[in-house]
PDB file of C-alpha atoms in Angstrom:
ATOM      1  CA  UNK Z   1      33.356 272.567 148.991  1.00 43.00           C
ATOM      2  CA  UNK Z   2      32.785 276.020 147.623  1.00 47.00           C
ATOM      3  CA  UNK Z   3      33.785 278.846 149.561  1.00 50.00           C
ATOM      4  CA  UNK Z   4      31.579 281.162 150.994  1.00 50.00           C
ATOM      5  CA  UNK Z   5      30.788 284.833 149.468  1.00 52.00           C
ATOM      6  CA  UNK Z   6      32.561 287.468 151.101  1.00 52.00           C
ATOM      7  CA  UNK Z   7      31.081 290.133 152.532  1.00 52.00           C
ATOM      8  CA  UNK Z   8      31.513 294.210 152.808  1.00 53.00           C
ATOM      9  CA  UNK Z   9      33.371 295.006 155.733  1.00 51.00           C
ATOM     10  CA  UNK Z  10      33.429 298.704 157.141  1.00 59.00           C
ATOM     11  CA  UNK Z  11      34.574 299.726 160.823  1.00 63.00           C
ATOM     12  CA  UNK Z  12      34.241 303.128 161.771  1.00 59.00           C
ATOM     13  CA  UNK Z  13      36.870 305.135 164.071  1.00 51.00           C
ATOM     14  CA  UNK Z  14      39.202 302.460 163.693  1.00 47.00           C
ATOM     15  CA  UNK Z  15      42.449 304.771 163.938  1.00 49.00           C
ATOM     16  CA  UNK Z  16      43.137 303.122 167.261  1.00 55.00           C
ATOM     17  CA  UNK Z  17      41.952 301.901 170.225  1.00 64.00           C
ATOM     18  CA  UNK Z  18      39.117 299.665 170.021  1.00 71.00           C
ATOM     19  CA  UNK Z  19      38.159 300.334 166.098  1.00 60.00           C
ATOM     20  CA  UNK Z  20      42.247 299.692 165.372  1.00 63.00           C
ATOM     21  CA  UNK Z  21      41.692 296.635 167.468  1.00 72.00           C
ATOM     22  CA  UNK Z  22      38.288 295.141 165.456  1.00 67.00           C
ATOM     23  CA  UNK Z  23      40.080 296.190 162.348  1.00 63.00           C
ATOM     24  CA  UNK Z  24      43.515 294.075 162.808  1.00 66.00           C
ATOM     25  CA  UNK Z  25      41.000 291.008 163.725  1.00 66.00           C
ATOM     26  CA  UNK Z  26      39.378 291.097 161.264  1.00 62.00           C
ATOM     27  CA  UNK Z  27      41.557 291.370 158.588  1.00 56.00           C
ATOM     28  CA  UNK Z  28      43.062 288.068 159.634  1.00 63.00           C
ATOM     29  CA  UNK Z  29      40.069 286.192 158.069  1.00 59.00           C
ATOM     30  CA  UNK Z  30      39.794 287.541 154.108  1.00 53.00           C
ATOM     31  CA  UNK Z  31      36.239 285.711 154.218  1.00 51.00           C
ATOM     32  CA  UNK Z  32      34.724 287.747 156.931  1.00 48.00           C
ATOM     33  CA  UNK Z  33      33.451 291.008 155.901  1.00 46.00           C
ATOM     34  CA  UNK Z  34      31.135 292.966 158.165  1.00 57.00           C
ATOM     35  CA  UNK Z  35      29.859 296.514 159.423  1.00 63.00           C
ATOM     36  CA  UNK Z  36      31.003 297.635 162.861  1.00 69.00           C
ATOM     37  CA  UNK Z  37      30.334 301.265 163.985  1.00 67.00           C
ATOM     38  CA  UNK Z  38      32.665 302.050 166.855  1.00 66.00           C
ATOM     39  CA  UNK Z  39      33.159 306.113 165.629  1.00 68.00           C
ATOM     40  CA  UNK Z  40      33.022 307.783 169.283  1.00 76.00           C
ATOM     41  CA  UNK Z  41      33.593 310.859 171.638  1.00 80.00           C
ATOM     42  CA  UNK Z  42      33.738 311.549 175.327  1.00 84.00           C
ATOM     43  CA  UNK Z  43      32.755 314.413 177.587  1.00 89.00           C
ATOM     44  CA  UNK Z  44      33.196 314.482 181.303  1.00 91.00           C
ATOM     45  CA  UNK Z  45      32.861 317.506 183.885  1.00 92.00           C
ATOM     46  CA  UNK Z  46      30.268 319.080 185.429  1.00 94.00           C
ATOM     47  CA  UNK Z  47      27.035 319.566 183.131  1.00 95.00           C
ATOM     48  CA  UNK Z  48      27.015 323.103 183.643  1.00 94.00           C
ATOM     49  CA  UNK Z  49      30.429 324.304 182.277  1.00 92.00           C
ATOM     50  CA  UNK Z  50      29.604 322.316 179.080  1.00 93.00           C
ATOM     51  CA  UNK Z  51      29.162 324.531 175.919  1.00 93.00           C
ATOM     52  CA  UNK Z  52      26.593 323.706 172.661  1.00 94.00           C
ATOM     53  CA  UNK Z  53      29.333 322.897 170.217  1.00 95.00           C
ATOM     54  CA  UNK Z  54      30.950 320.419 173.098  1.00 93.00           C
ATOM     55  CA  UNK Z  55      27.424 318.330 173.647  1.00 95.00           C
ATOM     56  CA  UNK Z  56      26.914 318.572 169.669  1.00 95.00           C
ATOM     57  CA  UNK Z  57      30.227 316.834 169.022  1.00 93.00           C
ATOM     58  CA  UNK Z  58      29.298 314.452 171.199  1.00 93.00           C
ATOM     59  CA  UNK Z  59      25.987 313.826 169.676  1.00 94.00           C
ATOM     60  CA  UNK Z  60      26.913 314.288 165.793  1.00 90.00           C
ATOM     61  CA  UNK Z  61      29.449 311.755 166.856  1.00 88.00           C
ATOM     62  CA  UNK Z  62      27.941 309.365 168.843  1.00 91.00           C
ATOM     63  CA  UNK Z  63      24.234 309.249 167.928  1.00 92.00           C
ATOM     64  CA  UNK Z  64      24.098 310.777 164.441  1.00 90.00           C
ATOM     65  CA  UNK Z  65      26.633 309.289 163.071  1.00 87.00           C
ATOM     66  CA  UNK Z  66      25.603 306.093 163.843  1.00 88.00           C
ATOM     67  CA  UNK Z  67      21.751 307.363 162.622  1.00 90.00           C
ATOM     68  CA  UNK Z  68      23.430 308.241 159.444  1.00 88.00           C
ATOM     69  CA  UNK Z  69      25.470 305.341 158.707  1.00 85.00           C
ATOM     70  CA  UNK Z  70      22.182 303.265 159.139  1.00 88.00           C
ATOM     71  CA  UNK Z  71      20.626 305.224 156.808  1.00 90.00           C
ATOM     72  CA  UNK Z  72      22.484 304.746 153.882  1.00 86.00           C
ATOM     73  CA  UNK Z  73      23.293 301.446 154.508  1.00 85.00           C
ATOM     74  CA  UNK Z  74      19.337 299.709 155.290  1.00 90.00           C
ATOM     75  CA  UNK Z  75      18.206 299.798 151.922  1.00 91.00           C
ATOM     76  CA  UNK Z  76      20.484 297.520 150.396  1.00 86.00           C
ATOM     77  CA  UNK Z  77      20.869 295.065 153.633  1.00 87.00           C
ATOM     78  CA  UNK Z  78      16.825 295.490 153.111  1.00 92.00           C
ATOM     79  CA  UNK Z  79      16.571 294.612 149.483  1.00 91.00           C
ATOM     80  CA  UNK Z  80      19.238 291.742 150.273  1.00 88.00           C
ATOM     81  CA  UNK Z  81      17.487 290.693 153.171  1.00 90.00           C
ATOM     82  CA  UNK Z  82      20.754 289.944 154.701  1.00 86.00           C
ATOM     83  CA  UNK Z  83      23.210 292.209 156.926  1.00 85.00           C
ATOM     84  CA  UNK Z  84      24.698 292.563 160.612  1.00 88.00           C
ATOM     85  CA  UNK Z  85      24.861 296.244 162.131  1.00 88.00           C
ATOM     86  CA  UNK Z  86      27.544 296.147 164.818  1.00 89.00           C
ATOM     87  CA  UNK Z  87      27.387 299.197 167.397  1.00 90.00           C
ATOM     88  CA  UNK Z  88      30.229 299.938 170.422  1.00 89.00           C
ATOM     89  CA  UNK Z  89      27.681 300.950 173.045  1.00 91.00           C
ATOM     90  CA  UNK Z  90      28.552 301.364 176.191  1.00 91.00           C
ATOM     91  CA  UNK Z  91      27.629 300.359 179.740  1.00 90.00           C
ATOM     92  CA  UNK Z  92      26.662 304.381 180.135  1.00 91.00           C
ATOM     93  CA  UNK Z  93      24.322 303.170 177.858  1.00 92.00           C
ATOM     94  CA  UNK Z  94      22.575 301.016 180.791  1.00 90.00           C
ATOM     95  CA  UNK Z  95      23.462 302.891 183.679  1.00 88.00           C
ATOM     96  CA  UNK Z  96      23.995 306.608 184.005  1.00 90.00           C
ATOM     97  CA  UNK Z  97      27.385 307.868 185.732  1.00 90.00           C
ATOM     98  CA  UNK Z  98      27.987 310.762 187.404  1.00 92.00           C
ATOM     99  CA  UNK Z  99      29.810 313.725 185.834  1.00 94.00           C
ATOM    100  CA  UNK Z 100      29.284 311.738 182.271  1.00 94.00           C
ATOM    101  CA  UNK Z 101      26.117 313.147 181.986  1.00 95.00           C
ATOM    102  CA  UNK Z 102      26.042 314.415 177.918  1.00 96.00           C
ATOM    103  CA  UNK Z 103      28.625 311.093 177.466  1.00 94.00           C
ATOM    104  CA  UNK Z 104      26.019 308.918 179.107  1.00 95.00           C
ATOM    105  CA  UNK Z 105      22.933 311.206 177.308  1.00 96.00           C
ATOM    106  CA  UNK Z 106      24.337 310.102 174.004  1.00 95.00           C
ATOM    107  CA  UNK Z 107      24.919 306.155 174.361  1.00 95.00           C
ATOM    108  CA  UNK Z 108      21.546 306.057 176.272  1.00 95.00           C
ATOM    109  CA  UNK Z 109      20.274 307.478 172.622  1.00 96.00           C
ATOM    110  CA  UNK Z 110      21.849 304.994 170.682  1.00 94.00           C
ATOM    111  CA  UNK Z 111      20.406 302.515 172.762  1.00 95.00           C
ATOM    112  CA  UNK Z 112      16.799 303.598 171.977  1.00 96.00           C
ATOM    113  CA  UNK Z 113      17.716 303.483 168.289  1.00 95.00           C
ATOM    114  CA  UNK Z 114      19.255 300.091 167.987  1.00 95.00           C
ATOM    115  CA  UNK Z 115      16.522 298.666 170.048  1.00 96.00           C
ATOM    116  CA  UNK Z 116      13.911 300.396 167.903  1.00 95.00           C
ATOM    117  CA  UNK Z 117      15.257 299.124 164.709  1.00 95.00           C
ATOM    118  CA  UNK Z 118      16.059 295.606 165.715  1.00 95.00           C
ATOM    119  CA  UNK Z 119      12.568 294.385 165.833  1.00 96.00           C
ATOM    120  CA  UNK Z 120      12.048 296.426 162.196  1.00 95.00           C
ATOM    121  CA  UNK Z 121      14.819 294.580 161.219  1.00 95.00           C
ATOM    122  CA  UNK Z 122      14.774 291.162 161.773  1.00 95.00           C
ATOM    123  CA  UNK Z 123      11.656 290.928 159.239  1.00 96.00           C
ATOM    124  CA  UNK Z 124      14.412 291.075 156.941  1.00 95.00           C
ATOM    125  CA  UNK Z 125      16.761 289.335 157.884  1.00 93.00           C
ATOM    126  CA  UNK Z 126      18.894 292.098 158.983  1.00 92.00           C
ATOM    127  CA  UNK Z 127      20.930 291.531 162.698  1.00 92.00           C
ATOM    128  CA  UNK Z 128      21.522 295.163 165.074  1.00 93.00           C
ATOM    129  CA  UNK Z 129      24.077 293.987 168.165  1.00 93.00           C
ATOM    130  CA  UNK Z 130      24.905 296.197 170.895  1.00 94.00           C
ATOM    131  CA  UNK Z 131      28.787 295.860 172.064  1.00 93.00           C
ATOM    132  CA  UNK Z 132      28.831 297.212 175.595  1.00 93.00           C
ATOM    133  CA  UNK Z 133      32.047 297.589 176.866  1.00 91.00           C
ATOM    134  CA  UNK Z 134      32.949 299.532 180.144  1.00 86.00           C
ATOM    135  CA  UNK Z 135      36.054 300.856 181.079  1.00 85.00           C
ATOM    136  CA  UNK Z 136      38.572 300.303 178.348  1.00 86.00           C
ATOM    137  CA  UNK Z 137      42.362 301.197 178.372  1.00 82.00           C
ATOM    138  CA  UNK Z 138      43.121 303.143 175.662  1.00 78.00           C
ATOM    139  CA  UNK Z 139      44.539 306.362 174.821  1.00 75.00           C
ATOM    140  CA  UNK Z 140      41.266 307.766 174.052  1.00 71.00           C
ATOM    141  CA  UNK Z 141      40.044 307.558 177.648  1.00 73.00           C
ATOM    142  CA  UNK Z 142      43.530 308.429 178.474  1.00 75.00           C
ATOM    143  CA  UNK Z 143      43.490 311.600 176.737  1.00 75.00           C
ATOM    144  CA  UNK Z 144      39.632 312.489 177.998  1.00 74.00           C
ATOM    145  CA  UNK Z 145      40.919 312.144 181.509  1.00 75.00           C
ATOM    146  CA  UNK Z 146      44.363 314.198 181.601  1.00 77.00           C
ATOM    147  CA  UNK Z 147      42.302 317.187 179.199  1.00 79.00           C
ATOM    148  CA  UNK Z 148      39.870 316.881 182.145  1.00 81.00           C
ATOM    149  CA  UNK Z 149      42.467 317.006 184.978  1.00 78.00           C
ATOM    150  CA  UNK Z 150      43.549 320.874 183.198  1.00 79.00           C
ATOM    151  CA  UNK Z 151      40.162 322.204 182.575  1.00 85.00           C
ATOM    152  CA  UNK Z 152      38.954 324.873 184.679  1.00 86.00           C
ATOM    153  CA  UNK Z 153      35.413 324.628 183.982  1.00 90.00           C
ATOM    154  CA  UNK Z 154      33.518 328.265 183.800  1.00 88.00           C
ATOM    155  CA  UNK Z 155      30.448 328.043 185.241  1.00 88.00           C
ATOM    156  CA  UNK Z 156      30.500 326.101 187.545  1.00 92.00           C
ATOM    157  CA  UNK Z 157      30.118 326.520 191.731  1.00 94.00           C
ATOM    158  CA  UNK Z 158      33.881 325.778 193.794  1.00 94.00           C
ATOM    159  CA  UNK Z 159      31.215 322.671 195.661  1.00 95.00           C
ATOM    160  CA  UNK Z 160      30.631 321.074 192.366  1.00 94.00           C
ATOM    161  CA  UNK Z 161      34.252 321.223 191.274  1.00 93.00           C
ATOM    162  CA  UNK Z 162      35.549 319.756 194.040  1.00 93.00           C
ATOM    163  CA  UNK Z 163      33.321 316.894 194.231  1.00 93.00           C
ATOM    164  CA  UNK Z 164      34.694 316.559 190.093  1.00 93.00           C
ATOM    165  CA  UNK Z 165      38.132 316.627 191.281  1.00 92.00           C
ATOM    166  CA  UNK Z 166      38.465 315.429 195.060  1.00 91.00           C
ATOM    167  CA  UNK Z 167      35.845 312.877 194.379  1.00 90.00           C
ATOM    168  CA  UNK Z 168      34.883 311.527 191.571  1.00 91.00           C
ATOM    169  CA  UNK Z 169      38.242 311.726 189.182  1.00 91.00           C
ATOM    170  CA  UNK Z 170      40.450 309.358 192.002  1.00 88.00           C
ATOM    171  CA  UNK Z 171      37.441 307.088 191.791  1.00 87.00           C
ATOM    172  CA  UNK Z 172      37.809 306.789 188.279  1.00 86.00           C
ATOM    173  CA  UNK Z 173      41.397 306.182 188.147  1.00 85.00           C
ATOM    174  CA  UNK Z 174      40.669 303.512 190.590  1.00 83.00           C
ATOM    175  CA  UNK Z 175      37.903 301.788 188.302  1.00 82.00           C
ATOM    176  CA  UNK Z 176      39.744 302.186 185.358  1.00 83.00           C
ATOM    177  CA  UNK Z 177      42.273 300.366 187.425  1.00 80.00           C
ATOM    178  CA  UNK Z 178      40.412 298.019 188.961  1.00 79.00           C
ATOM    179  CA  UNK Z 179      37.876 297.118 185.514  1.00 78.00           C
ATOM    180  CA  UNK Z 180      39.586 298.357 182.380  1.00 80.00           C
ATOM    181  CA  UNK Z 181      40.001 296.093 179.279  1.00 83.00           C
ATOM    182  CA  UNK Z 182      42.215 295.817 176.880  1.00 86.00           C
ATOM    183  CA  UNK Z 183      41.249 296.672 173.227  1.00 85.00           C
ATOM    184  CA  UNK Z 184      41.840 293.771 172.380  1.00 88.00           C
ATOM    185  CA  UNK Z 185      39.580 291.969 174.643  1.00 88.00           C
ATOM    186  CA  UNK Z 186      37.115 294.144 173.544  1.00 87.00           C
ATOM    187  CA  UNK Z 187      37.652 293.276 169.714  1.00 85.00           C
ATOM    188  CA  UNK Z 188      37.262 289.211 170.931  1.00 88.00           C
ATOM    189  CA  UNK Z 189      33.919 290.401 171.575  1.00 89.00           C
ATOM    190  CA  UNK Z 190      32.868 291.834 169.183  1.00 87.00           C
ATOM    191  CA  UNK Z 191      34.393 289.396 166.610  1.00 85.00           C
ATOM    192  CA  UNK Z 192      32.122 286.717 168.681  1.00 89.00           C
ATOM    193  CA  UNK Z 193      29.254 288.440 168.287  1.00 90.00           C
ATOM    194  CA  UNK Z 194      29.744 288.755 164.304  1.00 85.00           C
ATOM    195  CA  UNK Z 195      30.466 284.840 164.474  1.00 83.00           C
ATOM    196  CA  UNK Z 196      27.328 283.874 166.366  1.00 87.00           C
ATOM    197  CA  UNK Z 197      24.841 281.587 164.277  1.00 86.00           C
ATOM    198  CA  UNK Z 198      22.318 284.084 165.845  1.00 91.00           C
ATOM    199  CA  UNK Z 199      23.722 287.159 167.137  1.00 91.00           C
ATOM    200  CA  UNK Z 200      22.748 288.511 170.518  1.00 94.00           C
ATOM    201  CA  UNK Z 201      20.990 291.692 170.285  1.00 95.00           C
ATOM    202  CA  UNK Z 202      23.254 293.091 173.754  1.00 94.00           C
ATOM    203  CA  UNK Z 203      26.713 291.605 174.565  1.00 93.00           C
ATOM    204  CA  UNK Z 204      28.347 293.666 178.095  1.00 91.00           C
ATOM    205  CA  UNK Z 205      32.058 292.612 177.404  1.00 91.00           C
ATOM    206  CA  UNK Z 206      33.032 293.012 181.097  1.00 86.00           C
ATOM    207  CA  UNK Z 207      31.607 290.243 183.535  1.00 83.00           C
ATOM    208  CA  UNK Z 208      32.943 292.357 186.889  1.00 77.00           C
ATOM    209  CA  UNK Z 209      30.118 295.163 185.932  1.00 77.00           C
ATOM    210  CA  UNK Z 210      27.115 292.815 185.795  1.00 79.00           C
ATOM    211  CA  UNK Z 211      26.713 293.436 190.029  1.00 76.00           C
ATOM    212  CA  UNK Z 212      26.210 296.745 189.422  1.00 75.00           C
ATOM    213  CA  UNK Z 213      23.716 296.782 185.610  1.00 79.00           C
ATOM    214  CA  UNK Z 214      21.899 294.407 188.387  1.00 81.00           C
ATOM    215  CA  UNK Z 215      20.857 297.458 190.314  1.00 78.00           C
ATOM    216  CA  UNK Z 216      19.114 299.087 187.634  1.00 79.00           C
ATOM    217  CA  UNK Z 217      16.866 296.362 187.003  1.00 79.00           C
ATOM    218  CA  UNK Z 218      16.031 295.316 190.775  1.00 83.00           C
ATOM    219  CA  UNK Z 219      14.210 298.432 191.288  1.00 83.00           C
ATOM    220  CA  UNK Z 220      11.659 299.495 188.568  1.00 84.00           C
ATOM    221  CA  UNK Z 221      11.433 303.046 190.152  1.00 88.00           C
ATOM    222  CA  UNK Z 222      15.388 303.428 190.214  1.00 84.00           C
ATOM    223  CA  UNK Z 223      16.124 304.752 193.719  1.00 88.00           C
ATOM    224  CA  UNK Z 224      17.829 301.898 194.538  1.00 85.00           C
ATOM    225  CA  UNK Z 225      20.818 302.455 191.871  1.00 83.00           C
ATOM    226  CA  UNK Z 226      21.220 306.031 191.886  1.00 88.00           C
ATOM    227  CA  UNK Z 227      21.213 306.386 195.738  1.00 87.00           C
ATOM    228  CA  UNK Z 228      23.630 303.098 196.023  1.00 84.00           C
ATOM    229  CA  UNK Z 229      26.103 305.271 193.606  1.00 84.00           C
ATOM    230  CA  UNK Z 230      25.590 308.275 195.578  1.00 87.00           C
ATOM    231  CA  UNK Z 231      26.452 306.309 198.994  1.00 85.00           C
ATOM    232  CA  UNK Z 232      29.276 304.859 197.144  1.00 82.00           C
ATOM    233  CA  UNK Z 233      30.896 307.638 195.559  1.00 84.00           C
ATOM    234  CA  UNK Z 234      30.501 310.621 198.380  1.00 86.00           C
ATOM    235  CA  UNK Z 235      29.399 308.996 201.777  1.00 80.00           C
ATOM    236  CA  UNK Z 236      31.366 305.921 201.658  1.00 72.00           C
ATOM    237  CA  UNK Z 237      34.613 306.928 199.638  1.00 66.00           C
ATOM    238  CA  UNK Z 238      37.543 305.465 201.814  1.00 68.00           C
ATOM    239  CA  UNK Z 239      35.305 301.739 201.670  1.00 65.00           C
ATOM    240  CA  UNK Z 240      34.618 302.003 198.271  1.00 65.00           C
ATOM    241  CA  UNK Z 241      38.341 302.695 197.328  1.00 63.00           C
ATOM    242  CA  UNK Z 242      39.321 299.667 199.788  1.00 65.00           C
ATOM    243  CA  UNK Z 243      36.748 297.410 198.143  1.00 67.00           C
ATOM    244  CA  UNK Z 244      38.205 298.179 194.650  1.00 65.00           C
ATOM    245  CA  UNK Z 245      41.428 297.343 196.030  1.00 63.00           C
ATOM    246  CA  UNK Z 246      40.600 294.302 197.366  1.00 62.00           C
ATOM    247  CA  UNK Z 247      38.367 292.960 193.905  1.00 58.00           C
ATOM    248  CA  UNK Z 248      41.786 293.770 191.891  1.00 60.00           C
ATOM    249  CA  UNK Z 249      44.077 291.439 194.431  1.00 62.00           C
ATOM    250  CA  UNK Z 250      41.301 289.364 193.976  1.00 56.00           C
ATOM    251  CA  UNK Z 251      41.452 288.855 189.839  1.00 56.00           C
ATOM    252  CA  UNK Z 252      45.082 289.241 189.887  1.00 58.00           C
ATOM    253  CA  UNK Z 253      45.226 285.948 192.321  1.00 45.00           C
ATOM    254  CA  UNK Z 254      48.063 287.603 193.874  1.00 47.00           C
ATOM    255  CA  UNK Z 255      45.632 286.644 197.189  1.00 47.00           C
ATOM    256  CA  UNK Z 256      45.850 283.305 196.338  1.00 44.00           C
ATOM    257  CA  UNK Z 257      47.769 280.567 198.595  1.00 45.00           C
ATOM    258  CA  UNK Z 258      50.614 279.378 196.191  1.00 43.00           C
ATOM    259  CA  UNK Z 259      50.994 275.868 196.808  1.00 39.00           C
ATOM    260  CA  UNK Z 260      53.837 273.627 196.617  1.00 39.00           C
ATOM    261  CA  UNK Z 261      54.174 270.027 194.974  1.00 40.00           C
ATOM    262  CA  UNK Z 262      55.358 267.597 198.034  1.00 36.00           C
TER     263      UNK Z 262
END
């Protein structure tokens, strides 16, 4: 049986984390060659204290990079009428989250974009898939966070910063705890999505988030997720923490009756 062409393969910020990740699986089958974009850069604090080179990063990064990449690659996938454009999204893509307002600004861009160009696309043949992962353990969110934890952010009102820093960084530690992925799971992913006879235009990698994406689509006006994540985050903090808690015992199965053969 004759094998099957390969084909190009190019992953983008794939120095570690979730790109390293993609890469390594990858390059365990010689026969699959693809294009993932997973290039990417954070931002969180309070909107005001951000500066115009910090929320251009961010975008040259996260939106025009990926804009760019597209561009030089569509003509020949066109004239080919064959090609896969994989993009790491992001939950914030779906669902905005407080203090990850540029962050969330950017990914909620590149969802526009993809969704735009998949319908061009697919007259020729040419697959876009969104990869949305949330939370994901790696020392890129690691680094975002403790950079974070020393900033003293000019600008902004002693309220606002200690909501950032009383409030809402514990709760992130917590779902970080409580709904981080590995890399690695995240790479499975993505390496199904590239395997799929017909790949899915959005893939969310994490199952425990779907509860809360929900929200945003039961209410077509929105009040219903933003003022659950408000109740959540600063009226109901000591529940929410316990309810995290208890979802982790939960998936860990350390709750679970061991039972003994008779």
């Amino acid at each position: 049986m004759a094998t099957p062409p390969a084909r190009t393969v190019l992953v983008t910020g794939c120095s570690s984390g979730i790109g390293l990740a993609v890469a390594v699986l990858l390059a365990r089958d010689p026969q699959r060659r693809y294009l993932v974009n997973n290039a990417g850069v954070g931002l969180v604090g309070p909107l005001e204290s951000a500066s115009g080179p910090q929320v251009q990063r961010v975008f040259d990064t996260n939106v025009f990079g990926v804009l760019r990449l597209a561009q030089a690659l569509l003509p020949q996938m066109k004239q080919r009428r064959s090609g896969h454009i994989v993009v790491v999204s992001s939950v914030m893509g779906l669902q905005g989250v407080v203090f990850n307002d540029v962050y969330s600004a950017s990914k909620f861009a590149v969802e526009g974009l993809c969704e735009s160009l998949a319908v061009q696309l697919l007259q020729f043949n040419v697959f876009v898939s969104l990869v949305e992962p949330g939370p994901v353990n790696t020392e890129f969110e690691r680094k975002v966070l403790h950079e974070v934890e020393k900033c003293e952010f000019p600008g902004t009102d002693p309220e606002t910063l200690r909501y950032f820093r009383q409030v809402y960084l514990p709760a992130s530690r917590d779902v970080f705890r409580t709904f981080g992925q590995s890399p690695e799971q995240v790479a499975q992913a993505i390496a199904e999505v590239i395997g799929a006879p017909r790949p899915p235009f959005r893939t969310p990698t994490n199952p425990l988030y779907s509860p809360l994406l929900a929200l945003r689509f039961a209410d077509p006006r929105g009040d219903l997720g933003v003022r659950t994540f408000q109740r959540l985050l600063f009226d109901l903090g000591p529940a929410f923490h316990l309810s995290l808690a208890l979802l982790r015992c939960l998936t860990c199965r350390c709750c679970q009756r061991r039972v003994t053969p008779v």
